[in-house]
GROMACS .gro file of C-alpha atoms in nm:
model
  210
    1UNK     CA    1  -0.996  -0.054  -1.985
    2UNK     CA    2  -0.693  -0.092  -2.208
    3UNK     CA    3  -0.414   0.156  -2.137
    4UNK     CA    4  -0.143   0.285  -2.367
    5UNK     CA    5   0.200   0.393  -2.250
    6UNK     CA    6   0.304   0.751  -2.316
    7UNK     CA    7   0.636   0.845  -2.165
    8UNK     CA    8   0.590   0.753  -1.798
    9UNK     CA    9   0.209   0.764  -1.805
   10UNK     CA   10  -0.070   0.517  -1.875
   11UNK     CA   11  -0.347   0.671  -2.086
   12UNK     CA   12  -0.680   0.502  -2.143
   13UNK     CA   13  -0.708   0.382  -2.503
   14UNK     CA   14  -1.045   0.557  -2.520
   15UNK     CA   15  -1.082   0.917  -2.409
   16UNK     CA   16  -1.393   1.129  -2.359
   17UNK     CA   17  -1.418   1.410  -2.612
   18UNK     CA   18  -1.645   1.703  -2.529
   19UNK     CA   19  -1.723   1.844  -2.872
   20UNK     CA   20  -2.061   1.670  -2.886
   21UNK     CA   21  -2.205   1.666  -2.536
   22UNK     CA   22  -2.584   1.633  -2.496
   23UNK     CA   23  -2.763   1.966  -2.539
   24UNK     CA   24  -3.094   2.121  -2.449
   25UNK     CA   25  -3.361   2.189  -2.715
   26UNK     CA   26  -3.114   2.140  -2.998
   27UNK     CA   27  -2.909   2.444  -2.897
   28UNK     CA   28  -2.539   2.353  -2.925
   29UNK     CA   29  -2.443   2.626  -2.678
   30UNK     CA   30  -2.674   2.486  -2.405
   31UNK     CA   31  -2.515   2.174  -2.266
   32UNK     CA   32  -2.740   1.939  -2.071
   33UNK     CA   33  -2.508   1.940  -1.774
   34UNK     CA   34  -2.695   1.675  -1.576
   35UNK     CA   35  -2.655   1.425  -1.858
   36UNK     CA   36  -2.298   1.534  -1.921
   37UNK     CA   37  -2.211   1.476  -1.556
   38UNK     CA   38  -2.352   1.124  -1.580
   39UNK     CA   39  -2.129   1.064  -1.884
   40UNK     CA   40  -1.819   1.186  -1.701
   41UNK     CA   41  -1.902   0.978  -1.394
   42UNK     CA   42  -1.957   0.667  -1.606
   43UNK     CA   43  -1.632   0.724  -1.796
   44UNK     CA   44  -1.436   0.765  -1.475
   45UNK     CA   45  -1.595   0.453  -1.327
   46UNK     CA   46  -1.495   0.255  -1.637
   47UNK     CA   47  -1.132   0.364  -1.617
   48UNK     CA   48  -1.128   0.642  -1.874
   49UNK     CA   49  -0.863   0.892  -1.764
   50UNK     CA   50  -0.820   1.113  -2.074
   51UNK     CA   51  -1.059   1.406  -2.130
   52UNK     CA   52  -1.048   1.643  -2.425
   53UNK     CA   53  -1.204   1.987  -2.452
   54UNK     CA   54  -1.149   2.305  -2.652
   55UNK     CA   55  -1.217   2.677  -2.649
   56UNK     CA   56  -1.485   2.673  -2.919
   57UNK     CA   57  -1.677   2.358  -2.835
   58UNK     CA   58  -2.042   2.421  -2.747
   59UNK     CA   59  -2.004   2.795  -2.790
   60UNK     CA   60  -1.735   2.810  -2.523
   61UNK     CA   61  -1.931   2.611  -2.267
   62UNK     CA   62  -1.755   2.277  -2.307
   63UNK     CA   63  -1.459   2.390  -2.097
   64UNK     CA   64  -1.690   2.517  -1.824
   65UNK     CA   65  -1.889   2.193  -1.808
   66UNK     CA   66  -1.576   1.981  -1.826
   67UNK     CA   67  -1.424   2.175  -1.540
   68UNK     CA   68  -1.730   2.140  -1.321
   69UNK     CA   69  -1.776   1.769  -1.397
   70UNK     CA   70  -1.414   1.683  -1.319
   71UNK     CA   71  -1.381   1.910  -1.014
   72UNK     CA   72  -1.513   1.637  -0.782
   73UNK     CA   73  -1.224   1.407  -0.872
   74UNK     CA   74  -0.863   1.428  -0.751
   75UNK     CA   75  -0.656   1.618  -1.005
   76UNK     CA   76  -0.408   1.333  -1.038
   77UNK     CA   77  -0.687   1.089  -1.134
   78UNK     CA   78  -0.737   1.228  -1.486
   79UNK     CA   79  -0.549   1.380  -1.777
   80UNK     CA   80  -0.700   1.691  -1.931
   81UNK     CA   81  -0.635   1.816  -2.284
   82UNK     CA   82  -0.724   2.162  -2.414
   83UNK     CA   83  -0.632   2.357  -2.726
   84UNK     CA   84  -0.534   2.700  -2.851
   85UNK     CA   85  -0.808   2.804  -3.099
   86UNK     CA   86  -0.601   2.884  -3.406
   87UNK     CA   87  -0.890   2.789  -3.632
   88UNK     CA   88  -1.001   3.151  -3.579
   89UNK     CA   89  -0.733   3.394  -3.700
   90UNK     CA   90  -0.866   3.668  -3.473
   91UNK     CA   91  -0.732   3.466  -3.178
   92UNK     CA   92  -0.371   3.463  -3.292
   93UNK     CA   93  -0.265   3.766  -3.088
   94UNK     CA   94  -0.454   3.652  -2.776
   95UNK     CA   95  -0.264   3.339  -2.673
   96UNK     CA   96  -0.191   3.454  -2.316
   97UNK     CA   97  -0.543   3.587  -2.255
   98UNK     CA   98  -0.704   3.270  -2.387
   99UNK     CA   99  -0.471   3.031  -2.204
  100UNK     CA  100  -0.529   3.200  -1.868
  101UNK     CA  101  -0.905   3.195  -1.922
  102UNK     CA  102  -0.898   2.828  -2.016
  103UNK     CA  103  -0.728   2.734  -1.690
  104UNK     CA  104  -0.997   2.922  -1.499
  105UNK     CA  105  -1.284   2.770  -1.696
  106UNK     CA  106  -1.150   2.419  -1.647
  107UNK     CA  107  -1.074   2.484  -1.278
  108UNK     CA  108  -0.719   2.350  -1.303
  109UNK     CA  109  -0.369   2.483  -1.247
  110UNK     CA  110  -0.220   2.304  -1.546
  111UNK     CA  111  -0.311   2.110  -1.857
  112UNK     CA  112  -0.170   1.762  -1.899
  113UNK     CA  113  -0.192   1.798  -2.276
  114UNK     CA  114  -0.221   2.119  -2.476
  115UNK     CA  115  -0.257   2.141  -2.852
  116UNK     CA  116  -0.223   2.400  -3.122
  117UNK     CA  117  -0.567   2.342  -3.268
  118UNK     CA  118  -0.635   2.253  -3.631
  119UNK     CA  119  -0.313   2.326  -3.817
  120UNK     CA  120  -0.432   2.370  -4.177
  121UNK     CA  121  -0.396   2.576  -4.495
  122UNK     CA  122  -0.597   2.863  -4.351
  123UNK     CA  123  -0.377   2.927  -4.048
  124UNK     CA  124  -0.033   2.779  -4.111
  125UNK     CA  125   0.122   3.116  -4.197
  126UNK     CA  126  -0.013   3.272  -3.877
  127UNK     CA  127   0.098   2.976  -3.664
  128UNK     CA  128   0.449   3.016  -3.803
  129UNK     CA  129   0.458   3.396  -3.776
  130UNK     CA  130   0.685   3.490  -3.481
  131UNK     CA  131   0.504   3.821  -3.429
  132UNK     CA  132   0.221   3.635  -3.253
  133UNK     CA  133   0.457   3.453  -3.017
  134UNK     CA  134   0.226   3.152  -2.986
  135UNK     CA  135   0.494   2.887  -2.986
  136UNK     CA  136   0.721   3.087  -2.754
  137UNK     CA  137   0.442   3.152  -2.505
  138UNK     CA  138   0.328   2.790  -2.492
  139UNK     CA  139   0.686   2.668  -2.451
  140UNK     CA  140   0.723   2.907  -2.159
  141UNK     CA  141   0.408   2.763  -1.999
  142UNK     CA  142   0.552   2.417  -2.044
  143UNK     CA  143   0.874   2.523  -1.873
  144UNK     CA  144   0.662   2.663  -1.589
  145UNK     CA  145   0.473   2.333  -1.550
  146UNK     CA  146   0.139   2.471  -1.664
  147UNK     CA  147   0.153   2.255  -1.975
  148UNK     CA  148   0.283   1.905  -1.918
  149UNK     CA  149   0.287   1.793  -2.283
  150UNK     CA  150   0.262   2.011  -2.593
  151UNK     CA  151   0.129   1.889  -2.927
  152UNK     CA  152  -0.098   1.984  -3.216
  153UNK     CA  153  -0.400   1.868  -3.411
  154UNK     CA  154  -0.409   1.881  -3.788
  155UNK     CA  155  -0.677   1.883  -4.056
  156UNK     CA  156  -0.450   2.020  -4.327
  157UNK     CA  157  -0.253   1.845  -4.597
  158UNK     CA  158   0.070   1.654  -4.554
  159UNK     CA  159   0.251   1.952  -4.707
  160UNK     CA  160   0.109   2.187  -4.443
  161UNK     CA  161   0.200   1.947  -4.163
  162UNK     CA  162   0.551   1.925  -4.302
  163UNK     CA  163   0.591   2.305  -4.288
  164UNK     CA  164   0.469   2.305  -3.928
  165UNK     CA  165   0.699   2.022  -3.826
  166UNK     CA  166   1.000   2.177  -3.992
  167UNK     CA  167   0.949   2.477  -3.766
  168UNK     CA  168   0.826   2.319  -3.442
  169UNK     CA  169   0.862   1.944  -3.476
  170UNK     CA  170   1.139   1.920  -3.218
  171UNK     CA  171   0.901   2.055  -2.952
  172UNK     CA  172   0.589   1.854  -3.042
  173UNK     CA  173   0.524   1.547  -2.826
  174UNK     CA  174   0.207   1.419  -2.995
  175UNK     CA  175  -0.028   1.490  -3.285
  176UNK     CA  176  -0.402   1.436  -3.319
  177UNK     CA  177  -0.534   1.353  -3.667
  178UNK     CA  178  -0.840   1.197  -3.827
  179UNK     CA  179  -0.749   0.832  -3.859
  180UNK     CA  180  -0.995   0.569  -3.977
  181UNK     CA  181  -1.051   0.322  -4.258
  182UNK     CA  182  -1.188   0.580  -4.503
  183UNK     CA  183  -0.951   0.867  -4.421
  184UNK     CA  184  -0.646   0.641  -4.455
  185UNK     CA  185  -0.657   0.742  -4.822
  186UNK     CA  186  -0.938   1.002  -4.847
  187UNK     CA  187  -0.755   1.255  -4.626
  188UNK     CA  188  -0.415   1.089  -4.674
  189UNK     CA  189  -0.393   0.977  -4.313
  190UNK     CA  190  -0.136   0.724  -4.433
  191UNK     CA  191   0.096   1.002  -4.549
  192UNK     CA  192   0.044   1.196  -4.226
  193UNK     CA  193   0.126   0.894  -4.009
  194UNK     CA  194   0.441   0.829  -4.210
  195UNK     CA  195   0.547   1.194  -4.172
  196UNK     CA  196   0.490   1.186  -3.797
  197UNK     CA  197   0.688   0.866  -3.770
  198UNK     CA  198   0.984   1.046  -3.924
  199UNK     CA  199   0.975   1.286  -3.631
  200UNK     CA  200   0.906   1.016  -3.373
  201UNK     CA  201   0.575   1.180  -3.280
  202UNK     CA  202   0.295   0.949  -3.154
  203UNK     CA  203  -0.055   0.978  -3.297
  204UNK     CA  204  -0.374   1.062  -3.109
  205UNK     CA  205  -0.679   0.945  -3.304
  206UNK     CA  206  -0.989   1.154  -3.362
  207UNK     CA  207  -1.292   1.050  -3.565
  208UNK     CA  208  -1.205   0.677  -3.548
  209UNK     CA  209  -1.545   0.590  -3.700
  210UNK     CA  210  -1.673   0.732  -4.027
   0.00000   0.00000   0.00000
């Protein structure tokens, strides 16, 4: 496995994402946990140490399966990423409730990486609205050691990302974007990478193939 340096850590160049785990009878909410466990075991055996889940994946069951599959391994042997589900505006006033539940579902005491999920045109105003206290709460969890590294994922335009970074860029340690040959121009990944470089924020790649 090839590893990339991030601060004082070595992250596997390939991580295991849990948005598309095997399912039973075509039902996205019913994860085939036996097959999923084999995938996690194989990934660990091959040196993968970065695992990514989210509140809404597989109807909320991805976090549960991820937690159970990783529970057999020492906590220090893997890095776990989870996300605040801002893609649903009804979640904006529930950051504490959701975060606490995520820790329980994943069976961990902290997240190595935590993201504000899917910053885009639909939710940028809510993400920036101080009445929800999302940024403040997550920064507090970072200070308490329950979030080791805070970042965000983005599907929105460069202009939307710029608004977000103008507000919170000083606190963001990484950003996850779609980055591949087609999206370099189709979704202006080039412009997004250049913007992130201005802030010194490293890029996490999603959807590398298209």
